[in-house]
XYZ file of C-alpha atoms in Angstrom:
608
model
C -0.369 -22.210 8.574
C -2.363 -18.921 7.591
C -0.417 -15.663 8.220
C -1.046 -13.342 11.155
C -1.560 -10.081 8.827
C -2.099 -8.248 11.891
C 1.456 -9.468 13.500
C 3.123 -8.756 10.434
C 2.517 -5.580 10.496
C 3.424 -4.821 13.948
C 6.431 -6.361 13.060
C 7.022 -3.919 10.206
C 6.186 -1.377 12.523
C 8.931 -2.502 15.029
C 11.247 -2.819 12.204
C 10.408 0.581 11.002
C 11.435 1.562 14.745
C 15.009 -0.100 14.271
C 15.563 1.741 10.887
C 15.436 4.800 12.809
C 17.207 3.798 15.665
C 19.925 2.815 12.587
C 19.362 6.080 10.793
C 19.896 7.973 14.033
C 23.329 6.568 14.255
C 24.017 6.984 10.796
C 23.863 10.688 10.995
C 25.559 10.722 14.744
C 28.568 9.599 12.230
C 27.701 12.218 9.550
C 27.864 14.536 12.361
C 31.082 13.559 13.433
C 32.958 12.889 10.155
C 31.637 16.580 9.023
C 32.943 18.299 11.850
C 36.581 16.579 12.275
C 36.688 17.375 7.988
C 36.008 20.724 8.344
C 38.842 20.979 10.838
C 41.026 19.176 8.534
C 40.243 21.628 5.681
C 40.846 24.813 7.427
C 43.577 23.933 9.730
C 41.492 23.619 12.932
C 44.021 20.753 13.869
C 47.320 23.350 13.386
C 49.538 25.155 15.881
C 47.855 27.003 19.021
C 44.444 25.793 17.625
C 44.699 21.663 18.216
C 45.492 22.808 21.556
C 41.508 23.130 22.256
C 38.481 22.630 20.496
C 35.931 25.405 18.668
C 32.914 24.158 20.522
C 30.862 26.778 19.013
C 31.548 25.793 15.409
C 31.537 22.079 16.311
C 28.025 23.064 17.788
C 26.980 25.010 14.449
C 28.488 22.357 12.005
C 26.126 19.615 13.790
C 22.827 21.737 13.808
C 23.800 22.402 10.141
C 24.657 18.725 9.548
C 21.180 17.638 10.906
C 19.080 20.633 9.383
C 20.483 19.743 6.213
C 19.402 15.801 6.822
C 16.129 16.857 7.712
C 15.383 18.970 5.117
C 16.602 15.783 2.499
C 14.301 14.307 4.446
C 11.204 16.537 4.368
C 11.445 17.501 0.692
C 11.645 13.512 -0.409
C 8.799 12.796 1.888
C 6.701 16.071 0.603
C 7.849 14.734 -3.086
C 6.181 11.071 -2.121
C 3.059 12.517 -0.053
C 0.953 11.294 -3.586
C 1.825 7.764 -2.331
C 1.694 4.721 -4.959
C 1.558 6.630 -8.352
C 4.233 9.072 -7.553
C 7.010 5.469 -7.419
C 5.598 4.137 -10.426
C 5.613 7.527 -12.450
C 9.258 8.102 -11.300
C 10.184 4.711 -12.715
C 8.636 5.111 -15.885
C 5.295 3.548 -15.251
C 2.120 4.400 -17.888
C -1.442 3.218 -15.919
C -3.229 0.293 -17.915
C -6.309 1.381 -19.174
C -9.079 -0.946 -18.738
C -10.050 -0.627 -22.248
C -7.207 -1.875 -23.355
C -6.965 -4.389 -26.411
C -3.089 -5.673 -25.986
C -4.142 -9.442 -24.618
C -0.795 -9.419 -22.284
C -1.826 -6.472 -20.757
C -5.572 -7.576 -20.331
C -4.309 -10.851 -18.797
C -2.334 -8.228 -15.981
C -5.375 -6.384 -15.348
C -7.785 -9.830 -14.861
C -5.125 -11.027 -12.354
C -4.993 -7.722 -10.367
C -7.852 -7.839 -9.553
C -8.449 -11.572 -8.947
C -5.828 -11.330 -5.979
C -7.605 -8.129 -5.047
C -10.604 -9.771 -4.398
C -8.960 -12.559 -2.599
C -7.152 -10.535 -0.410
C -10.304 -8.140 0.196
C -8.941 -5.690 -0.953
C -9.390 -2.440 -3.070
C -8.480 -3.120 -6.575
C -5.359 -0.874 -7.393
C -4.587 1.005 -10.426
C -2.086 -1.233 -12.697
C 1.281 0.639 -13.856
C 3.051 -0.897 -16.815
C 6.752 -0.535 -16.553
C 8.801 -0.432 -20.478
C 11.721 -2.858 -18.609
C 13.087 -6.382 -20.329
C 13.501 -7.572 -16.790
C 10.903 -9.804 -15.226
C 9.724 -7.319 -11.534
C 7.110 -6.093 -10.427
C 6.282 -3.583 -7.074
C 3.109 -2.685 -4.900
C 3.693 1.103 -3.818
C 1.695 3.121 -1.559
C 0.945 4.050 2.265
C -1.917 1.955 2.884
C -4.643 -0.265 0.932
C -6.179 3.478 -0.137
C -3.600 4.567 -2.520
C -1.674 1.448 -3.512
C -0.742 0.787 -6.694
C 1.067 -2.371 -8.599
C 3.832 -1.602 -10.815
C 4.699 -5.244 -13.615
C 7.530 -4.838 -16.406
C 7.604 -5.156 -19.848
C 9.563 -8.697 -19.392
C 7.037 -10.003 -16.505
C 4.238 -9.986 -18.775
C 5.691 -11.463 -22.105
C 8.297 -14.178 -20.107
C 5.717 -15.130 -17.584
C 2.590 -17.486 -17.943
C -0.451 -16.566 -16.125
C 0.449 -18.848 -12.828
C 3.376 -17.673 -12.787
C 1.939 -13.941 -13.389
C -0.292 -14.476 -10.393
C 2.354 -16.097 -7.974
C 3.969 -12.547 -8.684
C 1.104 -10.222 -7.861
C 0.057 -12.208 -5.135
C 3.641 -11.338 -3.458
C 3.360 -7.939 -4.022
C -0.873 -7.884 -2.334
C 1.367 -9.788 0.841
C 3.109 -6.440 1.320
C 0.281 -4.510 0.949
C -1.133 -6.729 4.022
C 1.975 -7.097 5.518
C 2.569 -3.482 6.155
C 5.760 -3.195 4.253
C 4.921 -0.322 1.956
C 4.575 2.500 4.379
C 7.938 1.091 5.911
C 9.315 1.273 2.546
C 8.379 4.888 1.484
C 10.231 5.825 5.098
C 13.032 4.279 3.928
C 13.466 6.227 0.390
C 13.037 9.641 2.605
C 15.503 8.525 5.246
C 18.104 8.069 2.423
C 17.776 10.294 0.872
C 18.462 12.185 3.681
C 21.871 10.498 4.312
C 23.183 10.830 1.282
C 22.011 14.267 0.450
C 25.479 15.241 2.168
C 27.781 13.619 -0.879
C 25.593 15.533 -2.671
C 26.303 18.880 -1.243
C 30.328 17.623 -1.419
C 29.851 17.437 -5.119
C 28.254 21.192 -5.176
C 31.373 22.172 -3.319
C 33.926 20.617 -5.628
C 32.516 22.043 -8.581
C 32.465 25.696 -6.444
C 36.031 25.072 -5.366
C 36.990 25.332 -8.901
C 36.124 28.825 -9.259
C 35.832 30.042 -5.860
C 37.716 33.526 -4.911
C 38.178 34.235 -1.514
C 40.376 37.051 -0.061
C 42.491 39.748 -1.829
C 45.586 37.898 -2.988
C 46.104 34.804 -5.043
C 47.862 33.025 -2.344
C 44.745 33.576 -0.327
C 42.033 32.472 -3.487
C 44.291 29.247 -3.394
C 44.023 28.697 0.273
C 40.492 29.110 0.304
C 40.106 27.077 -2.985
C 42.379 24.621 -1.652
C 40.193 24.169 1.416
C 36.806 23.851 -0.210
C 38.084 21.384 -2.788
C 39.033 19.700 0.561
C 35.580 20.045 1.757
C 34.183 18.760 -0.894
C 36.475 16.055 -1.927
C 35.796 14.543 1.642
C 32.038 15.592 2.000
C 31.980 13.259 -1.157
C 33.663 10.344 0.549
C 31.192 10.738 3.282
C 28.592 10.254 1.201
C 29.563 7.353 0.030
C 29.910 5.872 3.866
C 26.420 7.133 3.884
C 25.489 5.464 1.094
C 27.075 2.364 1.999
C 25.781 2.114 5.381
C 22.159 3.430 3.960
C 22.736 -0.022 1.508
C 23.570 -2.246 4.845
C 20.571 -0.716 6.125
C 18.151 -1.083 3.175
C 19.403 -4.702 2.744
C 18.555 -5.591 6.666
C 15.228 -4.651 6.673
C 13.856 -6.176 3.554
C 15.240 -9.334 2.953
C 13.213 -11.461 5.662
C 10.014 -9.013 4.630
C 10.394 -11.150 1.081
C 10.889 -14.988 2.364
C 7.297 -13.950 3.908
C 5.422 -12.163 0.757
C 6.823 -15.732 -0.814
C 4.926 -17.378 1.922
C 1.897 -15.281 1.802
C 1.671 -15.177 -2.054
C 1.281 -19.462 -1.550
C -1.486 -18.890 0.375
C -3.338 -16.098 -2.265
C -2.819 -17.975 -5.256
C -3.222 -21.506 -3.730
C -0.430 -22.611 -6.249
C 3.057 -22.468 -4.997
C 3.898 -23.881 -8.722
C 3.358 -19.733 -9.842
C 5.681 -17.998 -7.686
C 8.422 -20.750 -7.735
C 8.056 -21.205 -11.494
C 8.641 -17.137 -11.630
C 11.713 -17.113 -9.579
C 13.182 -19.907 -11.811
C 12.303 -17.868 -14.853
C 14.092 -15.378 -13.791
C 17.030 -17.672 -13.395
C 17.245 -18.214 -16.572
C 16.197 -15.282 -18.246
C 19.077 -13.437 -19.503
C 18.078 -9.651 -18.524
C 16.753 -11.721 -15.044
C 14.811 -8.869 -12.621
C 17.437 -6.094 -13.161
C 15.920 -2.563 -13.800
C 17.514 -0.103 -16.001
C 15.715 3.168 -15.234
C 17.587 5.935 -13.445
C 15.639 5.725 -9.933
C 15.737 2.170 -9.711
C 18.703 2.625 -7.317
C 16.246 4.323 -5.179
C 13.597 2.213 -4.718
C 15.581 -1.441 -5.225
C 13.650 -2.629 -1.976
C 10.254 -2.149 -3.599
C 10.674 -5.123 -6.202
C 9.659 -8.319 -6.543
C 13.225 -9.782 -7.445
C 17.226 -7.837 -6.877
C 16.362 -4.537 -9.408
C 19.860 -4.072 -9.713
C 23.575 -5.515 -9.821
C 25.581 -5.571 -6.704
C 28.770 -5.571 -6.266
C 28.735 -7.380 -3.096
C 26.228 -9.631 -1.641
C 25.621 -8.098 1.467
C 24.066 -5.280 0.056
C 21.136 -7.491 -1.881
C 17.948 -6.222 -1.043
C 16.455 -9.823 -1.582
C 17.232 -12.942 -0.629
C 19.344 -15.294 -3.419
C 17.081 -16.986 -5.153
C 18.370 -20.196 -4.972
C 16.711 -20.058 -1.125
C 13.577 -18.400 -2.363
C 12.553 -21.076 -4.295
C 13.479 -23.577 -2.293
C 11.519 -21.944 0.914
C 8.331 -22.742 -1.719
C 9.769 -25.823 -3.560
C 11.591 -27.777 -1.956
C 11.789 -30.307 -4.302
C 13.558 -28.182 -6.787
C 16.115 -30.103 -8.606
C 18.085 -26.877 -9.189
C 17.618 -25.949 -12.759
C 15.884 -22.953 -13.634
C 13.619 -22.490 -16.562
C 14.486 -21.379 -19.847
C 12.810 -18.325 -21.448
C 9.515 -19.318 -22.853
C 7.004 -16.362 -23.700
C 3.437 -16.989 -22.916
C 3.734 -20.367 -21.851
C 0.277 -22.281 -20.959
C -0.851 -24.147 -18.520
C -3.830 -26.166 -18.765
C -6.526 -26.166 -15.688
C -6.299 -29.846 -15.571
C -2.773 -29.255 -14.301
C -3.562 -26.951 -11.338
C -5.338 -28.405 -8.610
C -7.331 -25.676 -7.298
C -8.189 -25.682 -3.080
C -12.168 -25.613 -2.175
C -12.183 -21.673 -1.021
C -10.386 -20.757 -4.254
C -13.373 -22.655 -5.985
C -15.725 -21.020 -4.523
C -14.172 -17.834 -5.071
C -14.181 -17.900 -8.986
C -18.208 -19.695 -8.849
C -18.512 -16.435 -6.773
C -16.689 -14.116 -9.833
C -18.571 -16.033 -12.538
C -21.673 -15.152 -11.408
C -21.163 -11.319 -11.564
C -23.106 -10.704 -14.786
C -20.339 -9.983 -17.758
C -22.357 -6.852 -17.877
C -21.719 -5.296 -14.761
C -18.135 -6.867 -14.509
C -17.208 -4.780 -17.782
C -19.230 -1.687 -16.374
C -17.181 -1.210 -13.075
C -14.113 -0.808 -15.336
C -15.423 2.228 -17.047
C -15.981 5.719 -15.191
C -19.136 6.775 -15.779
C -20.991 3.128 -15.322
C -19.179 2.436 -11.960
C -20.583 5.532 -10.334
C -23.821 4.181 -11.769
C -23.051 0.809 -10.164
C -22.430 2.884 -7.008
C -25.395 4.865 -6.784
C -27.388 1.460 -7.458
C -25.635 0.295 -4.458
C -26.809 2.801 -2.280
C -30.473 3.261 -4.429
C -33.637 1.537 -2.252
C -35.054 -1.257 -3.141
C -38.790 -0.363 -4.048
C -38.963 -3.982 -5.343
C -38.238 -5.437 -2.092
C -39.717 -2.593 -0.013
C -42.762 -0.901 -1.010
C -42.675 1.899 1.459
C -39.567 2.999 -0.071
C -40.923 3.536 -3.354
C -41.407 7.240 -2.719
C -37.486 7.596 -1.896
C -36.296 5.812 -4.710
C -38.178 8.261 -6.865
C -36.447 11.236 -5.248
C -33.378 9.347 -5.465
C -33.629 9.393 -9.303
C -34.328 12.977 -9.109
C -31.134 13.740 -7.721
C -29.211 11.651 -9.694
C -30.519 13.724 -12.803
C -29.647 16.748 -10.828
C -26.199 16.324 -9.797
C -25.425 13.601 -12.522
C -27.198 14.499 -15.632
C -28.990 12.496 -18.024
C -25.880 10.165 -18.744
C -25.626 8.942 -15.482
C -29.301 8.637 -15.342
C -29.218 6.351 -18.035
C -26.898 4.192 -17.093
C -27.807 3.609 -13.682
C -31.771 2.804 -14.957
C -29.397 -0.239 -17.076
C -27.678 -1.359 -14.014
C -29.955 -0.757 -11.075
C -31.635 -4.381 -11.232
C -29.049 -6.048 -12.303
C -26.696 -4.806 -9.439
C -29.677 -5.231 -6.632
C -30.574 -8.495 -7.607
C -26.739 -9.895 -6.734
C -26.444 -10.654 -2.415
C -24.290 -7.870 -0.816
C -20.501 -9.900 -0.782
C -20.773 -9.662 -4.862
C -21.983 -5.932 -4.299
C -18.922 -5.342 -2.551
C -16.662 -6.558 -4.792
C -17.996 -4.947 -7.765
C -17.420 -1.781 -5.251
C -13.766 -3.220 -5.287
C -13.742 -3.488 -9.003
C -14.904 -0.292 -9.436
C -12.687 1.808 -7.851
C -9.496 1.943 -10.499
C -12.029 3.373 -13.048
C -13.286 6.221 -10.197
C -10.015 7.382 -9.112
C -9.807 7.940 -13.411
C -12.518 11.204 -12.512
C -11.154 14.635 -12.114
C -11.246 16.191 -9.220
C -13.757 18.546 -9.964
C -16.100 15.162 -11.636
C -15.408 13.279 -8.008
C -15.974 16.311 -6.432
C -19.638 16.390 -7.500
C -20.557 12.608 -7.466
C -19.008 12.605 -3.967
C -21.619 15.536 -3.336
C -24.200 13.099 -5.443
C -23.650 9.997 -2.687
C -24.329 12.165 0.335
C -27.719 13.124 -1.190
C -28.361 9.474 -2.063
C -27.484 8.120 1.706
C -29.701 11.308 3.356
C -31.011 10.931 6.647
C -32.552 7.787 6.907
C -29.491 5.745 6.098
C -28.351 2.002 6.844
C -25.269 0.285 7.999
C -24.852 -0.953 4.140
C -25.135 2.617 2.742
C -22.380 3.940 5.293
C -20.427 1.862 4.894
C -20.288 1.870 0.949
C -20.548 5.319 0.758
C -17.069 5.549 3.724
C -15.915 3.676 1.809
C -15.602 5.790 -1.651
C -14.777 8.618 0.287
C -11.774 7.056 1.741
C -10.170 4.889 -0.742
C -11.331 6.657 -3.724
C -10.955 10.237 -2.381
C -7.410 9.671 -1.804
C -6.589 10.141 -5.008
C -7.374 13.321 -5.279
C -7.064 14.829 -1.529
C -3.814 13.402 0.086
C -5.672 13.826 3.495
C -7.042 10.477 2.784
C -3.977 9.060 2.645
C -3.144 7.092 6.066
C 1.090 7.877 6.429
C 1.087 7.048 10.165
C -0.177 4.837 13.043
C -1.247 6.747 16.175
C -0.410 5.622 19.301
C -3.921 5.399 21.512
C -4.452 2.680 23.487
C -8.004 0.698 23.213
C -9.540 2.318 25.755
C -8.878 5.949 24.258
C -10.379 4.526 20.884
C -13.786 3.446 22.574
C -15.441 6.791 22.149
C -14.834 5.824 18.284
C -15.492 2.287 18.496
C -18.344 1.574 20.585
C -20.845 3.639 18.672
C -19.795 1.085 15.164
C -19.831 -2.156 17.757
C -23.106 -0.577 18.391
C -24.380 -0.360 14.719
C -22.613 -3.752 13.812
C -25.220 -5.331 16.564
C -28.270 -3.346 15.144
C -27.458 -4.915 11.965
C -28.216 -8.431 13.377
C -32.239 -8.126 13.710
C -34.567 -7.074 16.463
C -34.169 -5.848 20.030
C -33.124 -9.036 21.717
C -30.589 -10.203 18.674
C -28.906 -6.689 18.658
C -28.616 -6.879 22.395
C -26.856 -10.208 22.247
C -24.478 -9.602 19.423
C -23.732 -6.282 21.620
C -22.849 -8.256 24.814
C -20.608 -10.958 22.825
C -18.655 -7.645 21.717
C -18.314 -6.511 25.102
C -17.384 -9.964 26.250
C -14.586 -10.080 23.449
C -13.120 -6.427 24.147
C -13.320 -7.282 28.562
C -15.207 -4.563 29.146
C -18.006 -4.606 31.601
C -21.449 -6.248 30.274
C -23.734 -3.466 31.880
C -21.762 -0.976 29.074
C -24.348 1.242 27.794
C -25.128 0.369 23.898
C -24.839 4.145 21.889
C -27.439 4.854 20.193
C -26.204 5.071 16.569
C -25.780 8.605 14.281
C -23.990 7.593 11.217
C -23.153 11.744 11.488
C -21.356 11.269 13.924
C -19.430 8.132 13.479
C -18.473 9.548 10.264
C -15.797 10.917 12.999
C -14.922 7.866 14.398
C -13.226 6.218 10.430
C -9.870 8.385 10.758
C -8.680 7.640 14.399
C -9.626 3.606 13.780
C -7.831 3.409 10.067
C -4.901 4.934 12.002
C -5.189 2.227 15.525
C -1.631 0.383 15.741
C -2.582 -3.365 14.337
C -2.484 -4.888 17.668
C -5.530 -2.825 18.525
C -6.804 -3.392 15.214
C -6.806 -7.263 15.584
C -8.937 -6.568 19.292
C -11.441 -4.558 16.641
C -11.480 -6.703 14.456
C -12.580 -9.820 16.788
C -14.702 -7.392 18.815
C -16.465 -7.401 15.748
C -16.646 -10.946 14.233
C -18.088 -11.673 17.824
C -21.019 -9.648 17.304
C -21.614 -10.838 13.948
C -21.541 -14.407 15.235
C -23.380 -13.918 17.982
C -26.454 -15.941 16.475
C -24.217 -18.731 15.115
C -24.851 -17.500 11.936
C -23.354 -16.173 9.182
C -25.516 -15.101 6.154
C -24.186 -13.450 3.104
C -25.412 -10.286 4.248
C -23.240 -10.608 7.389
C -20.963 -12.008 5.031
C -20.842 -8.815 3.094
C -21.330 -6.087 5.679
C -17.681 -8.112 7.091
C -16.329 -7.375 3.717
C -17.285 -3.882 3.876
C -15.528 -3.311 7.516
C -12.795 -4.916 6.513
C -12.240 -2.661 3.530
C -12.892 0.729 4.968
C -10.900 -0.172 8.460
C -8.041 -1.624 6.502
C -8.310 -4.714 8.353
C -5.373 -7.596 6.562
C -7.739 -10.144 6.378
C -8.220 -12.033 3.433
C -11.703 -12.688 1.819
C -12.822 -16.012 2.847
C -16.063 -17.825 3.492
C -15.271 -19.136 6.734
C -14.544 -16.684 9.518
């Protein structure tokens, strides 16, 4: 059975909703602990003074207790608003260059951004991580600024099934919703245990400190912040083991369904089974050995680290994993065998997954290879959103102007390179456009700022006035997922929460251009009423008229719709398209699109 994206991520949501219920009783202890040690240390409990209680310094201990959380909180949160990159950086990560000759690391790349594809998607940037163990990671906020993060180990141990049943896991969190949920989580730590932290800052203090006038007095006082800290220290270690109990809770069931979902990617559950065996029997298994891996254990594909107790494992044993996927599995794992093949005779590929690689293959090797270099995907781009004088005489005049400003705001080497690609790239239907818009958009977020700055300036004088569902799309598109990696206003961190009917305004007006895309008068009008139909709302609704300047305004509030309202969107607007019991592969494509601007988890397929 297919997975409900859209139900997984509520889910996540919900379960982001019981980490803070847990982290708000975590520091309710903090609180508590902190106040009755600070008692303890300066004799609160003594003589006259047990008799009653300072409420005024219990009150200014707990508003200290929860600024200092907070603050933890904010700084660790302000540290990760880069999203994706900032995790793999911290762990060590390099980003794989597409150019890049080392055949292990090629093999990575191709598979990225296979499952992208599949999974409709943006392809990510790649992060190669120096580590023996065989793990791997998707970080990020949302589809925007994702990355994937593979070891050293995953890529020499594993062969490429096996590689694939890997990535596909970590593209089922992306979908899933677990990466926003996990970025909370490293903030919300970091928050608890920021209070062992300040104990060992007071120990070190109470060593030197020198309070009062007599000796007897420094002692006291050094006596009591030694106290102070020695406890503040023991109560971050509570912290940190309840923070463990609580990192442990939410992720373990999140992984028995990437396992799931990763089946249903790669159409092979031979990869990701034959991966969690390998690790079985790999000496060095999945264990990280950088620093932070501590900190981010619930990002990786298998346990990151060694625990000394089992109910602290972030994943599942794997014993059950691979049975969940195998369940034929005699019980051995596999021994350590770099680079081991697999011959296509011995992998029965499904019919969609068929189709999906006829559809790969016939991207010309030409454009394929330019969308993975910088200045040839913005030339794909612009081709993209170039008329088509071939197909449309009238336009002839525009394309001409079109050149112009390409030469203007591009130079001559952009010029050049989109005069190679411009036939090439209009001759292929729009779902192969789309994904070499997918496939181009690791080598764009390679521009500087200041380069993106002026080819995003370059696409708004390409669309102009006269522009087309297609074009806005595309062209949203860049300046969303590719913009985010320079502007972290892009980046989606939260889910509002407006109900359907506060997000019509917004959605109406792209219902409305989704139904002008399906022909005349009478065909728009029909796709518009089997919208209306879907949504419940009344059929004599009156059909905006569209002005892509304005629903520019309407992309941020529906990226950041809760995914139960996204899943009424999204059939609102498969309703329209099928309106004519059609689908064409320009329908086909302009799905694609929506899908990849809204953010929508729903995997590329030919059959909606």
């Amino acid at each position: 059975m297919a997975t409900n994206f859209f139900q997984q991520q509520d889910l996540a949501r919900r379960n982001t909703k019981i980490l803070i219920l847990l982290f708000m009783l975590a520091v309710l202890s903090l609180i508590v602990l902190t106040n009755v040690l600070v008692m303890l240390s300066f004799g609160f409990f003594q003589g006259q003074q047990a008799m009653r209680l300072p409420w005024e310094l219990i009150s200014t201990i707990s508003l200290v207790v929860i600024a200092v959380v907070g603050l933890a909180i904010v700084a660790k949160w302000q540290q990760l608003k880069l999203g994706g990159r900032t995790i793999a950086q911290s762990l060590g990560g390099e980003r794989l260059s597409a150019d890049s000759k080392d055949p292990l690391q090629r093999r990575l790349l191709n598979v990225v951004e296979e499952m992208a594809l599949a999974a409709n998607l943006p392809v990510p940037p790649v992060y190669l991580l120096p580590e023996r163990g065989i793990n791997a990671f998707a970080a990020g906020y949302s589809p925007a600024d994702a990355v994937i993060g593979v070891t050293q180990g995953c890529i020499e141990q594993l062969n490429r099934d096996e590689l694939q049943g890997v990535v596909a896991h970590e593209f089922s969190h992306i979908l899933n919703g677990d990466m926003r949920m996990n970025i909370r989580l490293i903030a919300i730590l970091n928050g608890i245990l920021f209070i062992g932290h300040i104990g060992y800052y007071l120990l070190r203090a109470g060593r030197g400190a020198r309070i009062g006038f007599s000796s007897r007095k420094r002692g006291e006082g050094a006596g009591a912040i030694m106290l102070l800290g020695v406890g503040l220290v023991v109560i971050g270690y509570l912290g940190s083991f309840f923070g463990n109990l609580i990192k442990a809770a939410v992720s373990r069931q999140r992984e028995y369904l990437a396992d799931a979902s990763a089946v249903q990617f790669s159409r092979n559950p031979r990869g990701i089974a034959g991966a969690l065996k390998r690790i079985g029997g790999y000496k060095p298994g999945s264990r990280i050995q950088h620093g932070n891996a501590d900190e981010v254990s619930h990002f990786f594909f298998g346990e990151a680290i060694s625990r000394w107790a089992a109910i602290f494992a972030t994943h599942p044993p794997l014993e059950k994993r691979i049975r969940r996927v195998d369940p034929s599995w005699n019980g051995r794992f596999s021994s350590p065998h770099p680079e081991q093949k697999i011959s296509p005779a011995q992998t029965k590929e499904q019919p969609a997954e068929q189709r999906r690689r006829a559809m790969l293959a016939a991207i010309p090797m030409l454009l394929s290879q330019s969308s993975h270099q910088p200045l040839p995907a913005q030339a794909i781009v612009c081709a993209i959103l170039l008329h088509n004088p071939v197909n449309n005489p009238d336009a002839t005049a525009g394309f001409t102007a079109q050149l112009q400003q390409i030469k203007a705001y591009g130079g001559a080497a952009l010029l050049s390179q989109v005069d190679q690609l411009t036939d090439a790239v209009q001759r292929l239907p729009l779902p192969q456009q789309v994904q070499l818009l997918q496939m181009s958009a690791p080598a764009l977020k390679q521009l500087s700022a200041a380069e993106f700055q002026q080819f995003d300036q370059l696409l708004l004088q390409l669309a102009g006035t006269n522009i087309q569902l297609r074009q806005w799309l595309c062209l949203s598109f860049i300046e969303h997922v590719v913009a985010s990696e320079f502007d972290t206003k892009h980046v989606i961190r939260r889910v509002n929460q407006q109900t359907l009917t506060d997000l019509l305004p917004f959605l109406l007006p792209l219902l409305s251009a989704v139904a002008d895309g399906a022909g005349d008068t009478t065909a728009a009008n029909i796709a518009w009423q089997a919208a209306l139909q879907q949504l419940g709302l009344p059929e004599h609704s009156t059909k905006p008229t569209v002005q892509f300047s304005e629903l520019n305004n309407a992309v941020l509030p529906l990226l950041q719709a809760s995914p139960a309202i996204k899943e009424q969107i999204w059939q609102a607007i498969l309703a329209a398209v099928k309106a004519d019991q059609q689908f064409t592969a320009a329908e086909q494509g302009l799905v694609n699109l929506l899908a990849l601007l809204l953010e929508m988890p729903v995997p590329h397929t030919d059959e909606f």
